[in-house]
mmCIF file of C-alpha atoms and ligand atoms in Angstrom:
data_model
loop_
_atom_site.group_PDB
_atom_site.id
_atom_site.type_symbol
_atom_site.label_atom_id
_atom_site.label_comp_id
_atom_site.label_asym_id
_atom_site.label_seq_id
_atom_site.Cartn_x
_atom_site.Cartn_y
_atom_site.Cartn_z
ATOM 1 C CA UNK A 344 -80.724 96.295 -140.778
ATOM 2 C CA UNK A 345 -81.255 93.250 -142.877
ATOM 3 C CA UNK A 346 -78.892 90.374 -142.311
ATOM 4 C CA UNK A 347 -79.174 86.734 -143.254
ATOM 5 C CA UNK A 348 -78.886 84.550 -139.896
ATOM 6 C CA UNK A 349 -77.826 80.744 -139.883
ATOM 7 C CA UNK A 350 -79.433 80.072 -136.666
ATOM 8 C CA UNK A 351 -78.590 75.925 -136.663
ATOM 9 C CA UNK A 352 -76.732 74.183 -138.993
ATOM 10 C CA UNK A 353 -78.249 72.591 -141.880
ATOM 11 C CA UNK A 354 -81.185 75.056 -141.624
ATOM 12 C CA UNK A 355 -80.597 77.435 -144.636
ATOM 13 C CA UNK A 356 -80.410 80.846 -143.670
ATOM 14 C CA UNK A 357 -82.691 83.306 -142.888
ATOM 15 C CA UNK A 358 -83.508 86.924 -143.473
ATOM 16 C CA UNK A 359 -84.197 88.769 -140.410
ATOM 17 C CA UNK A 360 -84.385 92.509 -139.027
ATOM 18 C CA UNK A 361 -81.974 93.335 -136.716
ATOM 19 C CA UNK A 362 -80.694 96.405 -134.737
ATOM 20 C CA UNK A 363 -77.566 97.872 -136.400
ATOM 21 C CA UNK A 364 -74.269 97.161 -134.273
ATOM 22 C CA UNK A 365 -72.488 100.325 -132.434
ATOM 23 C CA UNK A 366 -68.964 99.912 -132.932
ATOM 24 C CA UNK A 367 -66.333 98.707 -130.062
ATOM 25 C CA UNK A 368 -63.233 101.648 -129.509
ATOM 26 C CA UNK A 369 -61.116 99.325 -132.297
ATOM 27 C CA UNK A 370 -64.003 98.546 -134.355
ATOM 28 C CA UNK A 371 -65.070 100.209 -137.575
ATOM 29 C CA UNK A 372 -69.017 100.384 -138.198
ATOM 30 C CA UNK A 373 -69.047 99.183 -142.523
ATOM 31 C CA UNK A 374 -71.987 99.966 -144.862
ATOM 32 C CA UNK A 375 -71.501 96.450 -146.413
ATOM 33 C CA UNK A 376 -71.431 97.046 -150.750
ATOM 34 C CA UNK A 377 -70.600 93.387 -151.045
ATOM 35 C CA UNK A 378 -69.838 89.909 -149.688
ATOM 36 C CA UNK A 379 -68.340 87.445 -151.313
ATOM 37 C CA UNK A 380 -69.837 83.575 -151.021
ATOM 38 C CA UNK A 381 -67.275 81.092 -150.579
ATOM 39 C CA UNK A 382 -67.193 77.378 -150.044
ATOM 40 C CA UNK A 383 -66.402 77.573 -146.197
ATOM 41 C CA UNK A 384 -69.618 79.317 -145.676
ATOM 42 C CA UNK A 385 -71.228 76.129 -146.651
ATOM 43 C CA UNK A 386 -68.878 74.186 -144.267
ATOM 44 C CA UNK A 387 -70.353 76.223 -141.620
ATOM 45 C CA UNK A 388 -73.999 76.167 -142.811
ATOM 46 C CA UNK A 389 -74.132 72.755 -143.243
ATOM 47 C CA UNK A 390 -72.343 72.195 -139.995
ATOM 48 C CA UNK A 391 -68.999 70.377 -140.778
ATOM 49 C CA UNK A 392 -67.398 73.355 -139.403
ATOM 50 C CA UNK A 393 -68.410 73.197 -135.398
ATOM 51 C CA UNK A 394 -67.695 75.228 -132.641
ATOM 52 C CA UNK A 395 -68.726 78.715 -134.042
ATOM 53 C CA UNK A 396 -71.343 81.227 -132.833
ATOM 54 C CA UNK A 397 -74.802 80.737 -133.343
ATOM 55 C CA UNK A 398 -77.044 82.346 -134.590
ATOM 56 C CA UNK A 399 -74.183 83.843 -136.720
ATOM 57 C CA UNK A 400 -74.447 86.267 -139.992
ATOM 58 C CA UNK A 401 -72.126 84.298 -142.402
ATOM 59 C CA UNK A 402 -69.942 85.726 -145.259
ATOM 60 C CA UNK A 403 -66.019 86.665 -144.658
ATOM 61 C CA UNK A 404 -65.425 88.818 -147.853
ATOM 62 C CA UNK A 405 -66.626 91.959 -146.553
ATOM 63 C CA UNK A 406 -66.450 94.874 -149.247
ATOM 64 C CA UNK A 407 -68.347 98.270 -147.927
ATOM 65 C CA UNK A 408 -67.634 102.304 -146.785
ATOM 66 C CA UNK A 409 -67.094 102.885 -143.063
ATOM 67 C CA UNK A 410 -69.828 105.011 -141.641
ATOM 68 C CA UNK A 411 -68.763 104.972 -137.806
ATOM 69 C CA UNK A 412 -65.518 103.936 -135.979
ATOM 70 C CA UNK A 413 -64.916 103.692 -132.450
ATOM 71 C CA UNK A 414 -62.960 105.611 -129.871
ATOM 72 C CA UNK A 415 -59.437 104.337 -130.997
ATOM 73 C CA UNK A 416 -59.739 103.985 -134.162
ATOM 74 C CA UNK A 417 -56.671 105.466 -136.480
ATOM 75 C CA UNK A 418 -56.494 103.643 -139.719
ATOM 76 C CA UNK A 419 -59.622 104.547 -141.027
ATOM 77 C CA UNK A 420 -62.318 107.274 -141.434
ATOM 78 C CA UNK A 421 -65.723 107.584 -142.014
ATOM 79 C CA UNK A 422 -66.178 107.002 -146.143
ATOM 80 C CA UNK A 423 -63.116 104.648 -146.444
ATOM 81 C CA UNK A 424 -63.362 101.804 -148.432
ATOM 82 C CA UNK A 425 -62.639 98.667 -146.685
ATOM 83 C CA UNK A 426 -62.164 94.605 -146.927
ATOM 84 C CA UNK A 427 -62.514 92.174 -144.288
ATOM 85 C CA UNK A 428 -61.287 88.729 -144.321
ATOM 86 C CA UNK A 429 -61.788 85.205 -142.381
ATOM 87 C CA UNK A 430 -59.131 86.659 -139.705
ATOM 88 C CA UNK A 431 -61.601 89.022 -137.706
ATOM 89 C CA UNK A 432 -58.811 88.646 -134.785
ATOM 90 C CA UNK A 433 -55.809 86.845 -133.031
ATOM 91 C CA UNK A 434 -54.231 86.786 -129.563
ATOM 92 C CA UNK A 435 -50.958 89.232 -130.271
ATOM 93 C CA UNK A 436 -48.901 87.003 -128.001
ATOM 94 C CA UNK A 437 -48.744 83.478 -128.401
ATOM 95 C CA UNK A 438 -45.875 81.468 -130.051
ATOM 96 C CA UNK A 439 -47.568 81.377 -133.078
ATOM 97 C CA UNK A 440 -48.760 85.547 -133.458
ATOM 98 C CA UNK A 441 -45.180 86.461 -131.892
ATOM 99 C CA UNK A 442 -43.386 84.364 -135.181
ATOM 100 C CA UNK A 443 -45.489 85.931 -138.139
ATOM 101 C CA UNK A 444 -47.497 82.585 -137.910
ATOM 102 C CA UNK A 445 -50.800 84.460 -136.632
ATOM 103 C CA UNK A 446 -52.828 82.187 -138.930
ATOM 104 C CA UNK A 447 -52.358 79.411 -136.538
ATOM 105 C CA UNK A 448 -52.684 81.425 -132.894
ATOM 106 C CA UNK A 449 -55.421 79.098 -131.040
ATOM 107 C CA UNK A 450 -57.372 82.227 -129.927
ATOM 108 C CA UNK A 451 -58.230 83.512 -133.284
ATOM 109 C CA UNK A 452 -61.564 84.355 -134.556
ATOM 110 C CA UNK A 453 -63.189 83.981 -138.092
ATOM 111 C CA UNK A 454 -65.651 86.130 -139.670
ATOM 112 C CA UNK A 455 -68.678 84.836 -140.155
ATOM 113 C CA UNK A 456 -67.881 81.782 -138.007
ATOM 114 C CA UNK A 457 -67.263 83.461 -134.436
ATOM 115 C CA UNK A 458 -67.847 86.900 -135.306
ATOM 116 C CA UNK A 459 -71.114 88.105 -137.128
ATOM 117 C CA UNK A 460 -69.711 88.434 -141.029
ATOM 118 C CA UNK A 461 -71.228 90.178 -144.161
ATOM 119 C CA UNK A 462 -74.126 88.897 -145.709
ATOM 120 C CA UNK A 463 -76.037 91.781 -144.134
ATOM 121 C CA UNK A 464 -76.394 95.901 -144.890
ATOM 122 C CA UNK A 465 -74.082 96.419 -142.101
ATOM 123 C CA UNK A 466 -71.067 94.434 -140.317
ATOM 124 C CA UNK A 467 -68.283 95.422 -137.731
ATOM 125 C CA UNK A 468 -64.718 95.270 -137.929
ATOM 126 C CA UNK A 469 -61.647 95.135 -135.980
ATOM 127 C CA UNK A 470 -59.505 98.291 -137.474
ATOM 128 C CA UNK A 471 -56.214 96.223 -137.312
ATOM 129 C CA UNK A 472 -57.821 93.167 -139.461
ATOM 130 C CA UNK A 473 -59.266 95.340 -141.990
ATOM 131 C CA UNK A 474 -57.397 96.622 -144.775
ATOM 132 C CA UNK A 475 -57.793 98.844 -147.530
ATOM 133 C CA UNK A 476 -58.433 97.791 -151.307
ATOM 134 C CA UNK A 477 -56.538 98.945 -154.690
ATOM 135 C CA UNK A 478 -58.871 101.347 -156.744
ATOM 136 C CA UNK A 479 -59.917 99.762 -160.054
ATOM 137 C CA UNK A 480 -61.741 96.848 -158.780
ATOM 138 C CA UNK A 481 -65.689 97.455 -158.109
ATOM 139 C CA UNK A 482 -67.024 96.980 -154.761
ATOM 140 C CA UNK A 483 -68.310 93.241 -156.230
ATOM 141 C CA UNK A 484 -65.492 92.331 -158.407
ATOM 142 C CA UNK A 485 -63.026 93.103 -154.945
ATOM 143 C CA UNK A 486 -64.859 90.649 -152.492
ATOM 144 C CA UNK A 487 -63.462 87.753 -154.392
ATOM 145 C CA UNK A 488 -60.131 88.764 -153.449
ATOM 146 C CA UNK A 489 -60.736 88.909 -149.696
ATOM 147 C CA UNK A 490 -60.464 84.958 -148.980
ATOM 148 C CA UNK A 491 -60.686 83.326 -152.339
ATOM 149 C CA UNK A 492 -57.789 85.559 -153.635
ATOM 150 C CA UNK A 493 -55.745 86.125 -150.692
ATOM 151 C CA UNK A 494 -55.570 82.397 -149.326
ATOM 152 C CA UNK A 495 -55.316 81.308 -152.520
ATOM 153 C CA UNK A 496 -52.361 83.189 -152.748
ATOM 154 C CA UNK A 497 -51.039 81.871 -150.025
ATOM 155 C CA UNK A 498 -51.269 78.137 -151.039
ATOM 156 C CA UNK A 499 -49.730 79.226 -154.381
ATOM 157 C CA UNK A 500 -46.773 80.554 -152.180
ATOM 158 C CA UNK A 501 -46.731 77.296 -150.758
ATOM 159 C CA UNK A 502 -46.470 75.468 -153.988
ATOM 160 C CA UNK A 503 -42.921 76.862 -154.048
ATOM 161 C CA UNK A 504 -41.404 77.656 -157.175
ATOM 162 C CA UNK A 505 -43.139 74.862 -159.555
ATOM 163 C CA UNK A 506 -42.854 75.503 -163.144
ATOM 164 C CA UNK A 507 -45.307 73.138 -164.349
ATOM 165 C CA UNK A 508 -48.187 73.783 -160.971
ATOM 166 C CA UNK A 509 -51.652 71.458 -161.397
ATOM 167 C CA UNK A 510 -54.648 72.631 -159.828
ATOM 168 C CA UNK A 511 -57.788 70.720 -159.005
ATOM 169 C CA UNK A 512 -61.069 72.219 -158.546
ATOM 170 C CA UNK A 513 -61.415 75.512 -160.566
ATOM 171 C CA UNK A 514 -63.911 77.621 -158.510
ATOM 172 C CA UNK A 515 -63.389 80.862 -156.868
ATOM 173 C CA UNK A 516 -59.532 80.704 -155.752
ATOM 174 C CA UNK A 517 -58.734 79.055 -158.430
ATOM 175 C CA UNK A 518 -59.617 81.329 -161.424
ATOM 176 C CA UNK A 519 -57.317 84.182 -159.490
ATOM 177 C CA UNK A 520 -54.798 81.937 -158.576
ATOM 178 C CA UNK A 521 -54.476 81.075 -162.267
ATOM 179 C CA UNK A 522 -54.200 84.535 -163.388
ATOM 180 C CA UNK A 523 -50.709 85.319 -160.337
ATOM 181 C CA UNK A 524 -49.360 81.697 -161.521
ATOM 182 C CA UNK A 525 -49.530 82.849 -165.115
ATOM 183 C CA UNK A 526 -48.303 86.129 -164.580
ATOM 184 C CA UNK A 527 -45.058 84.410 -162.596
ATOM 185 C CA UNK A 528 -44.621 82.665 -165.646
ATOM 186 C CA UNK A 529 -45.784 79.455 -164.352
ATOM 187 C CA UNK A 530 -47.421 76.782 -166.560
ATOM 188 C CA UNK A 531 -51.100 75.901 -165.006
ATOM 189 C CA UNK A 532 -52.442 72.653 -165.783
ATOM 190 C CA UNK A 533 -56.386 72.124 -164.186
ATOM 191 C CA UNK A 534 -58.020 69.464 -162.990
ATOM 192 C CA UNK A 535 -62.202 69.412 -162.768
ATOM 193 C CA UNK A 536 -64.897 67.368 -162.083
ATOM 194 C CA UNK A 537 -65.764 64.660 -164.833
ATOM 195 C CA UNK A 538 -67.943 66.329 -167.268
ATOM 196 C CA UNK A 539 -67.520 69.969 -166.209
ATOM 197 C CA UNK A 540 -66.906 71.150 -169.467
ATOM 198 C CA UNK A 541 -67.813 74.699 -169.104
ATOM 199 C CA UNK A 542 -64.812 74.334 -166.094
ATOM 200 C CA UNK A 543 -62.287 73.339 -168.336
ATOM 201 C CA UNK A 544 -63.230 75.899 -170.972
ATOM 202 C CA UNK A 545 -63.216 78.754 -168.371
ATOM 203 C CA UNK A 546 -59.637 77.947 -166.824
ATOM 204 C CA UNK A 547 -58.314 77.681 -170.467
ATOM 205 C CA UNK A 548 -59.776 80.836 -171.264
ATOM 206 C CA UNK A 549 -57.683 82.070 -168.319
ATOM 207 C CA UNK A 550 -54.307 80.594 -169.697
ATOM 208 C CA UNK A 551 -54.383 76.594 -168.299
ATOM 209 C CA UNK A 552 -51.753 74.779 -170.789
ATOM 210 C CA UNK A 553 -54.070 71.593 -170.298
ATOM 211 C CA UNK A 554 -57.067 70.938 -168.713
ATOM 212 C CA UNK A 555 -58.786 67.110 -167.882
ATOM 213 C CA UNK A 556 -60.323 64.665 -165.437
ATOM 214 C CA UNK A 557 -59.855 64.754 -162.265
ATOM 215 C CA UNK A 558 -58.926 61.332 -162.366
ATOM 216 C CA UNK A 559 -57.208 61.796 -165.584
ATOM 217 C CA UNK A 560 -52.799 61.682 -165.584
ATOM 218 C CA UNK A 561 -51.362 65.364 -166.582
ATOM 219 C CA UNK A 562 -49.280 64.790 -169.850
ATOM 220 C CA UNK A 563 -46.171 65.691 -167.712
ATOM 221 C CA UNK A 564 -45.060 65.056 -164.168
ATOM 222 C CA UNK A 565 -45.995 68.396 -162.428
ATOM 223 C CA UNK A 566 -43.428 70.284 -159.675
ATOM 224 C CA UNK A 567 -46.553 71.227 -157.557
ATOM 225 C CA UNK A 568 -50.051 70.832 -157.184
ATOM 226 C CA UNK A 569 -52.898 72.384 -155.311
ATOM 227 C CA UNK A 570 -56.298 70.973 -154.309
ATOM 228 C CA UNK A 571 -59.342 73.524 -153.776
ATOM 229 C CA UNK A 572 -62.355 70.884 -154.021
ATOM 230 C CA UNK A 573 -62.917 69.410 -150.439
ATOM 231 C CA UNK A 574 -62.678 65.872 -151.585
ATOM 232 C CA UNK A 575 -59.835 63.479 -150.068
ATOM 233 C CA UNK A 576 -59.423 61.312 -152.930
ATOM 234 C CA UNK A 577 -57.722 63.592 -155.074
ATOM 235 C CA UNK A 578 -54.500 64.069 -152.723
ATOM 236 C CA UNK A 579 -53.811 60.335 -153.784
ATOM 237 C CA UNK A 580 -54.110 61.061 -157.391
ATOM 238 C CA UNK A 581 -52.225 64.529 -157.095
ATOM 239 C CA UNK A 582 -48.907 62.738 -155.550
ATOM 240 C CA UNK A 583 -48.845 60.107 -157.987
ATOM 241 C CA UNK A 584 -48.867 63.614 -160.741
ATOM 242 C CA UNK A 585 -46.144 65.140 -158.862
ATOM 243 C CA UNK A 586 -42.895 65.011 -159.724
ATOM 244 C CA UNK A 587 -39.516 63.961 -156.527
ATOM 245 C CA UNK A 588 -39.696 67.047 -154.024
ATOM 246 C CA UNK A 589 -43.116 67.957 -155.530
ATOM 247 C CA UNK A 590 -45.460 69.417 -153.064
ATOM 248 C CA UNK A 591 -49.455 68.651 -152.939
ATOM 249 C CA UNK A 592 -51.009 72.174 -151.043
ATOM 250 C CA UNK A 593 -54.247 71.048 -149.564
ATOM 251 C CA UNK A 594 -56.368 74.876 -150.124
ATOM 252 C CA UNK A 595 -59.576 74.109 -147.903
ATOM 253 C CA UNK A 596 -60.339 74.306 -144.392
ATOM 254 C CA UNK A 597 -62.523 71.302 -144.845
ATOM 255 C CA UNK A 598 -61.640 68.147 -147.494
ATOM 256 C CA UNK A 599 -63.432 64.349 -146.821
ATOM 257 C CA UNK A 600 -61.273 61.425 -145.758
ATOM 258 C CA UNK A 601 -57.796 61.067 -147.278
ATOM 259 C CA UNK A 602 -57.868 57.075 -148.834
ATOM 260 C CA UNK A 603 -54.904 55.050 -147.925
ATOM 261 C CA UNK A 604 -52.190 54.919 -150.043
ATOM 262 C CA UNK A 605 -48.573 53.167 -151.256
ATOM 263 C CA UNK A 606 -45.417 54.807 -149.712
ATOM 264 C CA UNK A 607 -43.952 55.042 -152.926
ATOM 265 C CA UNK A 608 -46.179 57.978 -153.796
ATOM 266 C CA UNK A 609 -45.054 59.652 -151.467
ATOM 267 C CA UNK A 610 -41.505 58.607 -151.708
ATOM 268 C CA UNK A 611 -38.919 60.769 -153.472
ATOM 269 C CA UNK A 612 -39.098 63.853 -150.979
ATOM 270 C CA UNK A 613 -42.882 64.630 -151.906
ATOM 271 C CA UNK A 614 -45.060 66.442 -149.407
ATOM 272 C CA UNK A 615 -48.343 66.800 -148.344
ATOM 273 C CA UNK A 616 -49.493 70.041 -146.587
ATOM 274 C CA UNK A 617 -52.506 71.886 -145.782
ATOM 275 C CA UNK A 618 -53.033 75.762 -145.687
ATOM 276 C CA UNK A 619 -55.000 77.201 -142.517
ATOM 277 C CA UNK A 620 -56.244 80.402 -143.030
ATOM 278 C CA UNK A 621 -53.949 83.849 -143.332
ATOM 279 C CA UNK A 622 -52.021 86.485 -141.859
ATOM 280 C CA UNK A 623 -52.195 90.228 -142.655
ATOM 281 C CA UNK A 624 -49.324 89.959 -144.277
ATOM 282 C CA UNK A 625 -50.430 87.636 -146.892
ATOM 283 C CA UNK A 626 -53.299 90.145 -147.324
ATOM 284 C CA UNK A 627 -51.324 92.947 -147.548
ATOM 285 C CA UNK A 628 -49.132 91.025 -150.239
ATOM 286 C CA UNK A 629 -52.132 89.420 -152.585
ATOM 287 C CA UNK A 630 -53.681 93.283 -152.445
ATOM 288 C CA UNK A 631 -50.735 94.637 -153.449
ATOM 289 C CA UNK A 632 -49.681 92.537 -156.292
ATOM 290 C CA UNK A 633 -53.264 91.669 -158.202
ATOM 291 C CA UNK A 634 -53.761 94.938 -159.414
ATOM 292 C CA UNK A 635 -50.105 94.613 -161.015
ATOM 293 C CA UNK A 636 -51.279 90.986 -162.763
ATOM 294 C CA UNK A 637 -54.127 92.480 -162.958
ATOM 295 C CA UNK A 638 -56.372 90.133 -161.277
ATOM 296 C CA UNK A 639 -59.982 90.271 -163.227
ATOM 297 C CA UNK A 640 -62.324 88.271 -161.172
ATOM 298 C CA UNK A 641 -65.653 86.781 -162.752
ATOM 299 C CA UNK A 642 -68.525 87.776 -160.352
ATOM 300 C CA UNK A 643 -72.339 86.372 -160.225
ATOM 301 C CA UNK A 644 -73.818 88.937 -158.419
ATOM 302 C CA UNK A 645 -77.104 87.849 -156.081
ATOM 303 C CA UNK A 646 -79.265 90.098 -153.850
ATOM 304 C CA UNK A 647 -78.705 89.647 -150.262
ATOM 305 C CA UNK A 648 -82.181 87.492 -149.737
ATOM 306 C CA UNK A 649 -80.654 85.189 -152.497
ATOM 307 C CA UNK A 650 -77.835 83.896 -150.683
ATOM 308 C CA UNK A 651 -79.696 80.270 -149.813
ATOM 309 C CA UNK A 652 -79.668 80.140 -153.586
ATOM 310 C CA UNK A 653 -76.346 81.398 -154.347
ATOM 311 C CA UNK A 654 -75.079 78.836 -151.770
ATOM 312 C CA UNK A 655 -77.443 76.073 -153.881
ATOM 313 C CA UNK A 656 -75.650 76.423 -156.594
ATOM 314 C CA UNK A 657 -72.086 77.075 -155.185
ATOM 315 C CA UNK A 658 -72.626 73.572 -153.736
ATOM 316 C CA UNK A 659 -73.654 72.321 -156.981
ATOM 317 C CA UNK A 660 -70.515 73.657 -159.029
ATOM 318 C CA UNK A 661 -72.750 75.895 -161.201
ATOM 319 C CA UNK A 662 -71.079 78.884 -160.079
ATOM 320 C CA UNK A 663 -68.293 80.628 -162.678
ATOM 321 C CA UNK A 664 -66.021 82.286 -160.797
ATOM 322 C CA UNK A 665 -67.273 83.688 -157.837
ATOM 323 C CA UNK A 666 -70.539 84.396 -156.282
ATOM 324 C CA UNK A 667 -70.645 87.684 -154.920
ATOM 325 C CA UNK A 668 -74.383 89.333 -152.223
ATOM 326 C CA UNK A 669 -74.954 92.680 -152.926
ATOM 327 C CA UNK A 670 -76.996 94.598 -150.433
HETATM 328 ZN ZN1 LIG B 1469 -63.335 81.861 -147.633
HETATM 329 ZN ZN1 LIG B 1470 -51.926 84.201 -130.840
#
């Protein structure tokens, strides 16, 4: 099969023949249709994510058909359509897995980090992490939902119930978690990179009441905000938006140095908190509700061998919604 291989960080990836993988007894063998690109497969490329496999196939937004499962496999047959997130696996027994917390268990593994991922023709799954997708959605315009949907869904959970909820960076979570805040009847106001202008027209065009600077005040105090560009600075400037018992959701498994800041930002019951990864449940929530918004997702499709390029300009913000390898 073809896959593309980071094999060291920081040296692009590259497209190599490989044998196809036999599936373990729990494992599912997936004709991969579609993988979505998303920004922590450029944390791990360019090595500010350490202590994964290498080499390692990237890509954690696995859409494809299963064409082999193993031994004990019961969830799925051969021509199911599947999705695969980041959670390739967990312990079962820690604190954290025993408490519906399995995001956090300490022996979890990541697709495309620990475990080979998607941007190849074929990938293997764990049947228990996999889960099946709501017709309607193409193979392409469902891989978005896999990570960019699903733990975007979870940081808008952890938002709480804001009315007025501000969101900086409007990328590939973003544009979907617009579309479940609107549909809640929340009010979304977006923040984007000076300039972006095609940014701020896209997230109005998806329903933002305002749109400005990331640097720029919102014309109201907000109830809740959440970040999805990996840049520190803008928790500072998102509490001072906030309104007493607001909360700022940090949305990325990677973000730059938080500056120091006055107390009295923070003051007035504010929070800061970060959101690490998901749990099957969260999956089996997000899949379960977009199709009711309905979720559209904005796809730029690429050919597998253009994924250095697709990451190029992920990296560079020229992306609209999500960039999506096809096989
Ligand atoms: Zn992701
Ligand atoms: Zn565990």
């Amino acid at each position: 099969m073809r896959a593309m291989i980071l094999n060291r960080p920081r040296g692009g990836l590259v497209l190599t023949e490989l044998d196809r993988p036999e599936p373990g007894p729990q494992q599912v063998l997936i004709r991969v249709h579609a993988c979505g690109v998303c920004r922590t497969d450029l944390h791990v490329i360019d090595g500010e994510l350490t202590g994964g496999k290498l080499p390692i196939i990237p890509g954690h937004e696995i859409v494809g058909r299963v064409v082999a499962a193993g031994a004990a496999v019961t969830r799925f047959i051969a021509g199911d359509r599947v999705g695969v997130p980041w959670l390739a696996s967990t312990c079962g027994a820690c604190g954290y897995c025993v408490s519906g917390r399995e995001n956090l268990c300490d022996q979890a593994r990541f697709t495309g980090y620990q475990v080979d991922g998607g941007y190849a023709e074929y990938a293997l799954a764990d049947q228990h992490y996999s889960f099946a997708l709501p017709d309607g959605y193409s193979d392409a315009e469902a891989a978005p939902l896999l990570c960019a949907g699903l733990i975007g869904y979870r940081a808008l959970v952890m938002a709480g119930a804001a009315k007025r909820l501000g969101i900086y960076g409007f990328g590939a979570a973003a544009h979907i978690v617009a579309q479940v805040a609107r549909f809640q009847g929340q009010q979304i106001f977006v923040f984007t990179r000076p300039g972006d202008d095609a940014g701020k027209q896209f997230a109005r065009e998806l329903g933002a009441a305002w749109t400005g600077d990331s640097d720029a005040s919102p014309p109201e105090l907000l109830d809740a905000a959440i970040i999805f560009a990996p840049v520190g600075s803008l928790v500072p400037l998102a509490l001072r938006g906030i309104a007493k018992g607001g909360t700022v959701v940090c949305a990325g498994i990677h973000m730059s140095d938080i500056p120091a800041f006055p107390y009295a930002i923070l003051w007035g019951e504010r929070s800061i908190r970060s959101v690490a990864n998901l749990t099957r449940r969260d999956g089996e929530e997000f899949l379960r509700i977009a199709p009711q918004v309905p979720v559209k997702t904005a796809v730029e499709i690429f050919d597998l061998a253009q994924a250095n390029e697709a990451l190029r300009r992920l990296r560079e913000g020229h992306i609209t919604g999500a960039a999506v390898l096809v096989p």
